[in-house]
Coordinates of C-alpha atoms in Angstrom, one line a residue:
X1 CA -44.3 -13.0 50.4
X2 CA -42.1 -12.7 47.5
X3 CA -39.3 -15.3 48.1
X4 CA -37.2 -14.4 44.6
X5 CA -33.5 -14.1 44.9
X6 CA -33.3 -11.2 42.7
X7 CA -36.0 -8.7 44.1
X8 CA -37.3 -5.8 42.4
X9 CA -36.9 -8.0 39.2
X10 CA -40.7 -7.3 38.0
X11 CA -40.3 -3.4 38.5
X12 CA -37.0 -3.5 36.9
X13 CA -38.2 -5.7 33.5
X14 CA -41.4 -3.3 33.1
X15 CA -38.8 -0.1 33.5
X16 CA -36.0 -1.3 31.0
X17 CA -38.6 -2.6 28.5
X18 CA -40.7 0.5 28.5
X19 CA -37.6 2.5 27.6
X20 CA -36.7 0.3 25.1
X21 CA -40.4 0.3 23.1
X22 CA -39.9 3.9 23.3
X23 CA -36.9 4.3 21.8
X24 CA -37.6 1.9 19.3
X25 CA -40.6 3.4 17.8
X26 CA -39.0 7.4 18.7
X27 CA -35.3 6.9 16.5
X28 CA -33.0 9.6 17.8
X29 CA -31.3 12.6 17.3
X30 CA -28.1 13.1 15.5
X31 CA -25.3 13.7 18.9
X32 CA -22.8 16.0 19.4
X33 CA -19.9 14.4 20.6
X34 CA -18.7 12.3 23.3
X35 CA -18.4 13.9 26.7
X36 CA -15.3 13.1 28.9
X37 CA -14.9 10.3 31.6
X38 CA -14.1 13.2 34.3
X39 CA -17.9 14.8 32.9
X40 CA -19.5 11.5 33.2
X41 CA -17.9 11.0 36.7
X42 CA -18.9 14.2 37.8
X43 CA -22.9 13.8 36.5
X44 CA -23.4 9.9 37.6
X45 CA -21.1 9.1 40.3
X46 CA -20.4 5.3 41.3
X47 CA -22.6 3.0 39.7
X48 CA -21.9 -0.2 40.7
X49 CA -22.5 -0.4 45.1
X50 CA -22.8 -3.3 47.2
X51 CA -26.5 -2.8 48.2
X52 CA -27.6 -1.4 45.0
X53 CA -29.4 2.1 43.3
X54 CA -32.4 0.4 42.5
X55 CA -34.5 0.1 39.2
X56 CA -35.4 3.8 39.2
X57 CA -32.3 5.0 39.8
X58 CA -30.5 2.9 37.4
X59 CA -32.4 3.7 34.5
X60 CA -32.1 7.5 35.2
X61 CA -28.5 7.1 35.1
X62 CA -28.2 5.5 32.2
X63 CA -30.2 8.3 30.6
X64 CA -27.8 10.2 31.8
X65 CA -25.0 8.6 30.2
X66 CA -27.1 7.3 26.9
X67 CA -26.8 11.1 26.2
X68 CA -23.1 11.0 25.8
X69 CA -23.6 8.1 22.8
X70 CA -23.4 9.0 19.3
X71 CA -26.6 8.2 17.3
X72 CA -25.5 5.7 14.3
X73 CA -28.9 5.7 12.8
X74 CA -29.8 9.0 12.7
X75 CA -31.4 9.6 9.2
X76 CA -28.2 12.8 9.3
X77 CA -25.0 10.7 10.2
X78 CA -23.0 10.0 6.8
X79 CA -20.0 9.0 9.2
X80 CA -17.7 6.0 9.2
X81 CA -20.2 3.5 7.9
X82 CA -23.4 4.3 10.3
X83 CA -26.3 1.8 10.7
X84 CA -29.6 2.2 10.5
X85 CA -31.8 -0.9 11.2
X86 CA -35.1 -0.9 10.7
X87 CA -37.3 -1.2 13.8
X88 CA -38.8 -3.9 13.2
X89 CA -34.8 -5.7 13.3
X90 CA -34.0 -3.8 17.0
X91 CA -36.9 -4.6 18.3
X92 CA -36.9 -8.2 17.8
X93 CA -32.9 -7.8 18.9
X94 CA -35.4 -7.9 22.4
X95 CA -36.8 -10.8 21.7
X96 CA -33.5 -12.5 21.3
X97 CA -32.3 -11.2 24.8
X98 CA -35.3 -12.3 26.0
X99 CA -35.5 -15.9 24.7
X100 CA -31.4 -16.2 26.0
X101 CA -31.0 -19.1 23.5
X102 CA -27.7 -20.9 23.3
X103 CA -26.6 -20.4 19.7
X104 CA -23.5 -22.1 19.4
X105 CA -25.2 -25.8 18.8
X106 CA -28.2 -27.3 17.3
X107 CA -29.5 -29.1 20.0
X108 CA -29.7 -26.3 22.4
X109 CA -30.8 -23.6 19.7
X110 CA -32.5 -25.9 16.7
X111 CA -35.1 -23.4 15.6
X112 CA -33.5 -20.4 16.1
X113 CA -30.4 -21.7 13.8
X114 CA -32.7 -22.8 11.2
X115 CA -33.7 -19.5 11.2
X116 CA -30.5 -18.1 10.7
X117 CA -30.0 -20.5 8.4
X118 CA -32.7 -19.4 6.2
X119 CA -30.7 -15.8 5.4
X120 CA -27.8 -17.8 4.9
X121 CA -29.7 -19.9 2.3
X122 CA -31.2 -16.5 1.3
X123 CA -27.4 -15.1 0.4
X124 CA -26.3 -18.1 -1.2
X125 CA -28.7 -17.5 -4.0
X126 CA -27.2 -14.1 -4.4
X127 CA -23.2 -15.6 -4.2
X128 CA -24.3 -18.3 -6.8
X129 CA -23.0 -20.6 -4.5
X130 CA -23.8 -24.9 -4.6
X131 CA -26.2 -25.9 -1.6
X132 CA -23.4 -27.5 0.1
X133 CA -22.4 -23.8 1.1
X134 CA -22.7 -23.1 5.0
X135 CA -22.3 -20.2 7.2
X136 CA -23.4 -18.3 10.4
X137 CA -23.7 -15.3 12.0
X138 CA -20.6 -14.2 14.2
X139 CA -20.2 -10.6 16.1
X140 CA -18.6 -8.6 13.3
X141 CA -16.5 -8.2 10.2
X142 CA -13.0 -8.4 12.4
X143 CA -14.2 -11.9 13.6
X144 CA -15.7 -13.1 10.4
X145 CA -12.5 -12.3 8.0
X146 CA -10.5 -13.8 11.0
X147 CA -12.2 -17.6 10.9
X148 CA -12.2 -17.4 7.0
X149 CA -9.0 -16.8 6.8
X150 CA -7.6 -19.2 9.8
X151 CA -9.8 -22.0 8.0
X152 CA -7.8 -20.9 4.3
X153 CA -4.3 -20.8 6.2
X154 CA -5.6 -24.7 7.5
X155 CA -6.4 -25.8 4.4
X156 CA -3.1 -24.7 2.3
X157 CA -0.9 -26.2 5.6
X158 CA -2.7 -29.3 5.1
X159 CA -2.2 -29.2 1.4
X160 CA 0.9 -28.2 1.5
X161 CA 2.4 -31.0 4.1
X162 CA 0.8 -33.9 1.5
X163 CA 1.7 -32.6 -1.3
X164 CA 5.0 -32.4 0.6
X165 CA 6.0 -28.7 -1.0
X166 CA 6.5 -27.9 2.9
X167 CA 7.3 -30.9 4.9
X168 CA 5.2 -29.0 7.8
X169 CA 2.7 -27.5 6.0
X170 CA 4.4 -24.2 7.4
X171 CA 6.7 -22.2 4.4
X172 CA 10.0 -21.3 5.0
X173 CA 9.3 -17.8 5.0
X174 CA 5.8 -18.0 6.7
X175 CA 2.5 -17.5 5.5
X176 CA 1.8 -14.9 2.8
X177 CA -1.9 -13.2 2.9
X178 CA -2.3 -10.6 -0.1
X179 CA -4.3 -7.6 0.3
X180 CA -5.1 -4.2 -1.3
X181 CA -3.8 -0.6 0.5
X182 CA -7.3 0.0 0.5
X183 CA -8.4 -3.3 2.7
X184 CA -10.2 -2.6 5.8
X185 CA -7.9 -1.6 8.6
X186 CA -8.6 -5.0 10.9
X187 CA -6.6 -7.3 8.3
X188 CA -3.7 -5.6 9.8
X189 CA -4.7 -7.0 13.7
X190 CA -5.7 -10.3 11.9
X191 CA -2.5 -11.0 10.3
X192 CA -0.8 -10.6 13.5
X193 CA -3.4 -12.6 15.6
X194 CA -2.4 -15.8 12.7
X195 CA 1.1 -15.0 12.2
X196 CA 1.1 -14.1 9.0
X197 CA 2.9 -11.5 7.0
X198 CA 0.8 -8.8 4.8
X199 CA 1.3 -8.7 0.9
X200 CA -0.2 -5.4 -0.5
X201 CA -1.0 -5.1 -4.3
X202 CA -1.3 -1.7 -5.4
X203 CA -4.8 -0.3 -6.4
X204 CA -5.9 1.6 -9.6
X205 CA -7.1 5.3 -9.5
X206 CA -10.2 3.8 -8.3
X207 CA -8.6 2.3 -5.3
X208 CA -9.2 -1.2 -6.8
X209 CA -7.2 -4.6 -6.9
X210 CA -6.7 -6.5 -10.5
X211 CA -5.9 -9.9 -10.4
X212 CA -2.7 -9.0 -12.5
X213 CA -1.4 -7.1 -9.3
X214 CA -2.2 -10.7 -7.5
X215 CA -0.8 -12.5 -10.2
X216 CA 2.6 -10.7 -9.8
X217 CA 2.6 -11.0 -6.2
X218 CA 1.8 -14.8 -6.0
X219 CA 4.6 -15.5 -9.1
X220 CA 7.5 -13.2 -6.2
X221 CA 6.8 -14.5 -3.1
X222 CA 6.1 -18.7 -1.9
X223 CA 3.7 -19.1 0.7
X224 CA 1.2 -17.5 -0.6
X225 CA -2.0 -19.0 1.2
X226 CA -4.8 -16.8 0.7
X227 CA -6.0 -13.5 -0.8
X228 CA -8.5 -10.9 0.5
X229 CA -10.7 -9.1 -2.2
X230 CA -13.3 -5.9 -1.6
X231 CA -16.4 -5.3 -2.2
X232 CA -17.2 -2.2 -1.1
X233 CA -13.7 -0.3 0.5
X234 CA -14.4 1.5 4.0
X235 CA -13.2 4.8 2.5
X236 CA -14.6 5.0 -1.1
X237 CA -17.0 2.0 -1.6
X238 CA -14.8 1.0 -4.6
X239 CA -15.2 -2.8 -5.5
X240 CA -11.9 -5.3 -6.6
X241 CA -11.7 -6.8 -9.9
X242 CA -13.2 -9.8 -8.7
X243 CA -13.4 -11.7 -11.6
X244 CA -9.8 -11.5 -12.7
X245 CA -8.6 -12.0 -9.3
X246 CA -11.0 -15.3 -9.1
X247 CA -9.4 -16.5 -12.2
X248 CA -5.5 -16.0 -10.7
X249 CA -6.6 -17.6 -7.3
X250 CA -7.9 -20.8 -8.8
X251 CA -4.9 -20.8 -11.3
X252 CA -2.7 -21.3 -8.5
X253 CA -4.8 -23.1 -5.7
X254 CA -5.1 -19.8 -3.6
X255 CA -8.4 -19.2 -1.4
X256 CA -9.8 -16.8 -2.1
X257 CA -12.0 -14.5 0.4
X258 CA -14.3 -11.3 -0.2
X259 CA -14.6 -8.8 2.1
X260 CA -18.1 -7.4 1.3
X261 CA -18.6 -5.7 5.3
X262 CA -20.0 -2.5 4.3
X263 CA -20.5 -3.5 0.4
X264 CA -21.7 -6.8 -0.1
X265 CA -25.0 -5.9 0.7
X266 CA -24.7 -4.4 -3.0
X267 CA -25.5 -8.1 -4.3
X268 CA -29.4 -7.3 -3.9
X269 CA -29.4 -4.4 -6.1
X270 CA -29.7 -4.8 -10.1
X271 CA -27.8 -1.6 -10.6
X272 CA -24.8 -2.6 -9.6
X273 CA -25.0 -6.2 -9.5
X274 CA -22.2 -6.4 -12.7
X275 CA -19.7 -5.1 -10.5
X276 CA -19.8 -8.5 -8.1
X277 CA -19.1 -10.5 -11.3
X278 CA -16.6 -13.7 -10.3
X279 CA -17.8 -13.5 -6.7
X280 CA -19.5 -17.0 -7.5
X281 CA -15.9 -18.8 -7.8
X282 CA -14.9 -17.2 -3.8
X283 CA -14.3 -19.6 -1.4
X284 CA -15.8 -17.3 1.7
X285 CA -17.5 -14.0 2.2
X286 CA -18.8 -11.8 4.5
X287 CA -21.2 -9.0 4.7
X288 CA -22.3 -7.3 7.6
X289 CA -26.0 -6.8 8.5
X290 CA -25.7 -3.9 11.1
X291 CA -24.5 -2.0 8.3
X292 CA -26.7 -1.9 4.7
X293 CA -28.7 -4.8 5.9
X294 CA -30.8 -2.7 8.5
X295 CA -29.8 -5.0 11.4
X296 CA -28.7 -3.7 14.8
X297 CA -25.7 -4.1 16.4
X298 CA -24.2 -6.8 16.5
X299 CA -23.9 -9.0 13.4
X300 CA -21.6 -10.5 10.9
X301 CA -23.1 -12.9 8.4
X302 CA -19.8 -15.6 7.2
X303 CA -20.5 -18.2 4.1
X304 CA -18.0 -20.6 3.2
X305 CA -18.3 -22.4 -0.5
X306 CA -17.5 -25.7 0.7
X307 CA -17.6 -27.2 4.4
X308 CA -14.9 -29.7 4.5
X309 CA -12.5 -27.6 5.5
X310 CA -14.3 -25.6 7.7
X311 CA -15.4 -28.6 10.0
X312 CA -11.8 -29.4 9.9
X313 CA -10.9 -26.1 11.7
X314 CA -13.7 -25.5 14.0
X315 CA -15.3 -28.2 15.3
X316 CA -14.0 -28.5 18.8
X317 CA -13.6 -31.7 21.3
X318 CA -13.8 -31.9 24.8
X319 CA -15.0 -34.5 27.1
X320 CA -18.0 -32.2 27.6
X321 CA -18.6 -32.0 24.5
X322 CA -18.8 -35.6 23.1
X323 CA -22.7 -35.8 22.8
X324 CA -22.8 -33.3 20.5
X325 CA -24.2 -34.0 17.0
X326 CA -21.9 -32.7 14.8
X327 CA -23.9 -34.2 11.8
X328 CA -26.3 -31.0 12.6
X329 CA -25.4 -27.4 11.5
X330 CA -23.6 -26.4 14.4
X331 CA -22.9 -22.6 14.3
X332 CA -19.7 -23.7 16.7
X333 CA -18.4 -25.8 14.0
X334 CA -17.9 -22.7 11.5
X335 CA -16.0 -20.1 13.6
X336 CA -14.2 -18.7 16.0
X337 CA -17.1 -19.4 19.0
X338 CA -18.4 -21.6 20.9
X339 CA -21.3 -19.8 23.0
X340 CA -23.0 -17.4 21.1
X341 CA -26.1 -15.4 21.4
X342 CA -28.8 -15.7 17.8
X343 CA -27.4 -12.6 16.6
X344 CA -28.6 -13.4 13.2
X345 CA -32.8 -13.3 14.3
X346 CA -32.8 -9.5 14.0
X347 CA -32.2 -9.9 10.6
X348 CA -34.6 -12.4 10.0
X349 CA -37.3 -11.1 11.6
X350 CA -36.8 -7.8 9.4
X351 CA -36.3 -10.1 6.0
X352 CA -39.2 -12.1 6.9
X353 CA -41.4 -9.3 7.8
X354 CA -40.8 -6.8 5.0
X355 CA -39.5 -9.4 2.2
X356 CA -36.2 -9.7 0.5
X357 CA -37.9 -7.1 -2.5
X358 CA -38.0 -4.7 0.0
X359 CA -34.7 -5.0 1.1
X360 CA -33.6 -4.3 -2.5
X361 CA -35.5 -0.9 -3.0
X362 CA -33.7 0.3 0.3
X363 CA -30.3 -0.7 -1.2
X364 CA -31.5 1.0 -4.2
X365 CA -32.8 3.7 -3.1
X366 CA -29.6 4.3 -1.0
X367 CA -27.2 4.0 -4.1
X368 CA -29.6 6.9 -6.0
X369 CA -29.2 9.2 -3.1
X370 CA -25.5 9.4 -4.0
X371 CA -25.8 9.4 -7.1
X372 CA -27.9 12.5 -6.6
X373 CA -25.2 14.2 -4.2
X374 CA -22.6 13.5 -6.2
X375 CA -24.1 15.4 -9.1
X376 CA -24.9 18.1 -6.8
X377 CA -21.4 18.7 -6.0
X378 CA -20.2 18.4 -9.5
X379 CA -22.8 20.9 -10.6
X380 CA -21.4 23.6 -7.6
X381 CA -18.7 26.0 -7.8
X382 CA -16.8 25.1 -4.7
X383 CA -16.7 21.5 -4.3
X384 CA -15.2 19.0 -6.5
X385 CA -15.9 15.2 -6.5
X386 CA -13.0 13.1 -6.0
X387 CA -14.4 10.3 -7.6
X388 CA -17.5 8.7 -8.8
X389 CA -19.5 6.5 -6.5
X390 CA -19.7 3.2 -7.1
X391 CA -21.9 2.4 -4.4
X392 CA -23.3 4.6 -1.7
X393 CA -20.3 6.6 -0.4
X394 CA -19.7 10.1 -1.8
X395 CA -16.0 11.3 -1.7
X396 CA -15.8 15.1 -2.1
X397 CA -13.3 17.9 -1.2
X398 CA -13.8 21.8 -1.1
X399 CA -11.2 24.1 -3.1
X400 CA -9.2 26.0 -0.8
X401 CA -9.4 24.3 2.4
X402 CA -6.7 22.7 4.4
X403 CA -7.0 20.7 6.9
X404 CA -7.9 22.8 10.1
X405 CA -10.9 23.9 7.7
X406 CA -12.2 20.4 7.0
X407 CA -12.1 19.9 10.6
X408 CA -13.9 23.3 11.5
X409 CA -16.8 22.5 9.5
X410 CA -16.8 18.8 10.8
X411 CA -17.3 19.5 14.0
X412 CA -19.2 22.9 13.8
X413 CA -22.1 20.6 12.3
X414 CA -21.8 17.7 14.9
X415 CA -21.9 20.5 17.8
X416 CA -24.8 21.4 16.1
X417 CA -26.1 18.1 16.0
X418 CA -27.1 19.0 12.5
X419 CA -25.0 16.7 10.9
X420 CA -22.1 14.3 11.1
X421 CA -19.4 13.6 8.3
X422 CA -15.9 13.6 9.3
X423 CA -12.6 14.1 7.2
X424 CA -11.1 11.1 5.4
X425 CA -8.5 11.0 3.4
X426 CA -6.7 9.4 -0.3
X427 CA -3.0 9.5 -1.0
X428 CA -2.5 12.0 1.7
X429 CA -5.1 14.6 0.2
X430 CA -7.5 15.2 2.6
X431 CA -11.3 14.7 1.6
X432 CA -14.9 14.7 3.3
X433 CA -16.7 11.3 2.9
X434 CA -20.8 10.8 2.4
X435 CA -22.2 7.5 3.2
X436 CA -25.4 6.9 2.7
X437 CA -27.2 4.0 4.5
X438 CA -30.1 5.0 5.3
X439 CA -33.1 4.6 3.0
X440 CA -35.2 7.3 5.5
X441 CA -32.4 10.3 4.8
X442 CA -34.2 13.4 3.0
X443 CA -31.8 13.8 0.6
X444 CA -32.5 16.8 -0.5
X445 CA -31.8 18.5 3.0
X446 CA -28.7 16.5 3.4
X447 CA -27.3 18.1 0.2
X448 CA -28.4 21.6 0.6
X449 CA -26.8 21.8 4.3
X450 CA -23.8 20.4 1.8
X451 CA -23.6 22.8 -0.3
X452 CA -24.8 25.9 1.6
X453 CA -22.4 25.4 4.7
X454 CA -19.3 24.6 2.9
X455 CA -19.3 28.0 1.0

């Protein structure tokens, strides 16, 4: 007699994990679009009952709705910034599920961390950064910009109340963050969430910061506690002058963080690895491995330069928590966390499977597909390139179209499931993006449907 509490539980593992090899080692198709929550209502009914559907059941309905998901790694979507780990990264994503390790400590998740901890020693080599350089893996680039820049405003508080330039370490005026126009969207939610105001430094044609437009912006306004530098914009892929700006931040004792979400990743590839020139002198980065580090969702890799003022920040105390060894590497210590799944595994499993050469070539390989697209479109008669890549993303626009044309065409593909790239747009001018992210695209098909269905 089976005396288990949960029942069904065997019948229910073998299910779920049979669907999940299967769509591992299958990919997907490129979706259409979402369907509505009335459509959904109509096709699955109430999920959730007090005596329960059953394994079956359950799984069938979740085919039902899994249909109404958009695919990210289809070899075909060049939207947003899609991901596309390899399978060897989701399937191990199982085996993190599966283990349920407590991440957020070292005692509870020792080898697991030191995993983790070898991609962050892995990306410090890359940054340039000393060995004393920490970091860990936190659920994505929102909350990874968020504890770098709540540990910068602590540090320039701190500094500022000895120094005694603000007798409460707090300025007059509040705290001053700078940023570009072209920053990622969340900084906006983040100032907010640390009550700071926003400082924006216009951009060249290229959509990138200089550290003069810092320079002039630190020299107007007091307060001034931290500035956020690009590598890799959302919209164009275009990368900030970090150098310069490096130089202006230590010139006035300003922390400096990079934003490298999408673009960071660029750091592994020779081609381009000029462009991340005074990223060595940052005082945090991040760089995102579900999306041009092949790693499933979720996953945010944060490094920090030094860790004195991060322990200062993070490290929490509670009566609970006395017996905890915070002489260890403590992914609690570094963030905004406490618990905290191994999110960081997937990646090493793919790193340590494949090799970090490998890694490279797909970067590479990624950078020369659009490279190849953007001279495609250049060569035509009726597109024209808005700009030249600087890493993967292709920005493009067809003569004669306004907007309810780009739109058309947008969605005419995705019903089609043929492909997905949606309208963007610079200055007010609308444009049609290209990101390339997947190393597995067949470029050549992608830029013939380009070219033959915007005629």
């Amino acid at each position: 007699m089976d005396n288990r509490f949960w029942q069904e539980e065997d019948e229910a593992v073998e299910l779920a994990l049979n669907w999940a090899k299967k769509r591992t080692v299958s990919g997907s198709d490129p979706k259409t679009t979402a369907h509505s929550a009335e459509y959904l209502r109509e096709q699955v009914g109430q999920t959730i009952t007090e005596e329960g559907l059953g394994p079956k059941e359950a799984l069938a309905i979740y085919e039902v709705l899994s249909e109404s998901n958009r695919s990210s790694d289809d070899p075909m979507n060049f939207a947003y910034i899609p991901s596309a780990p390899t399978r060897a990264a989701v399937a191990f994503d199982e085996v993190v599920s599966a283990a349920n390790v407590f991440g957020g400590i070292w005692e509870c998740g020792a080898g697991s961390i030191y995993a983790e901890n070898q991609v962050v020693e892995w990306i410090k080599g890359y940054l340039g950064w000393p060995d004393q350089a920490i970091g860990t893996f936190v659920s994505g680039g929102t909350y990874g910009n968020l504890s770098a820049l709540a540990c910068a405003r602590d540090k320039a508080k701190n500094a500022w109340q000895q120094a005694g330039t603000y007798p409460d370490g707090r300025p007059q005026d509040g705290y001053k963050l700078i940023i570009s126009e072209e920053t990622h969207s969340s900084l906006e939610i983040i100032a907010k969430v640390l009550d700071v105001d926003l400082l924006i430094a216009e951009v060249d044609e290229k959509g990138r910061m200089s550290g003069q437009a810092v320079e002039e912006l630190i020299k107007d306004h007091e307060g001034v506690f931290a500035v956020v530098a690009s590598t890799g914009t959302t919209n164009t892929g275009s990368i900030d002058h970090l150098e310069s700006i490096a130089k202006v931040c230590s010139n006035h004792q300003v922390w400096l963080h990079v934003d490298g979400a999408y673009g960071g990743a660029g750091l592994l590839a020779p081609s381009v690895r000029r462009l991340y020139k005074g990223i060595e002198a940052a005082d945090s980065f991040i760089v995102d491995p579900h999306k041009w580090l092949f790693a499933p969702y979720d996953a945010c890799l944060l490094v920090y330069r030094s860790p004195e003022s991060v322990y200062q920040t993070f490290s929490q105390h509670a009566a609970y928590l006395d017996g905890v060894d915070h002489s260890q590497s403590n992914p609690s210590d570094m963030a905004v966390h406490l618990s905290r799944r191994t999110r960081g595994l997937p990646l090493w499993y793919s790193l340590a499977t494949y090799g970090s050469k490998k890694y490279s070539q797909a970067i590479e390989t990624c950078l020369n597909y659009a490279r190849q697209c953007a001279q495609a479109i250049k060569a035509s008669d009726h597109l024209e390139l808005v700009m030249e890549p600087t890493l993967s993303i292709v920005v493009f626009k067809r003569k004669g179209w306004d907007q309810e044309d780009y739109d058309k065409w947008s969605h005419d593909l995705a019903l089609a499931g043929k492909l997905l790239c949606l309208p963007s747009s610079i200055k007010g001018q609308t444009v049609l993006r290209l990101a390339f992210l997947n190393p597995n695209t067949e470029i050549d098909q992608a830029i013939q449907m380009v070219l033959e269905t915007t005629k």
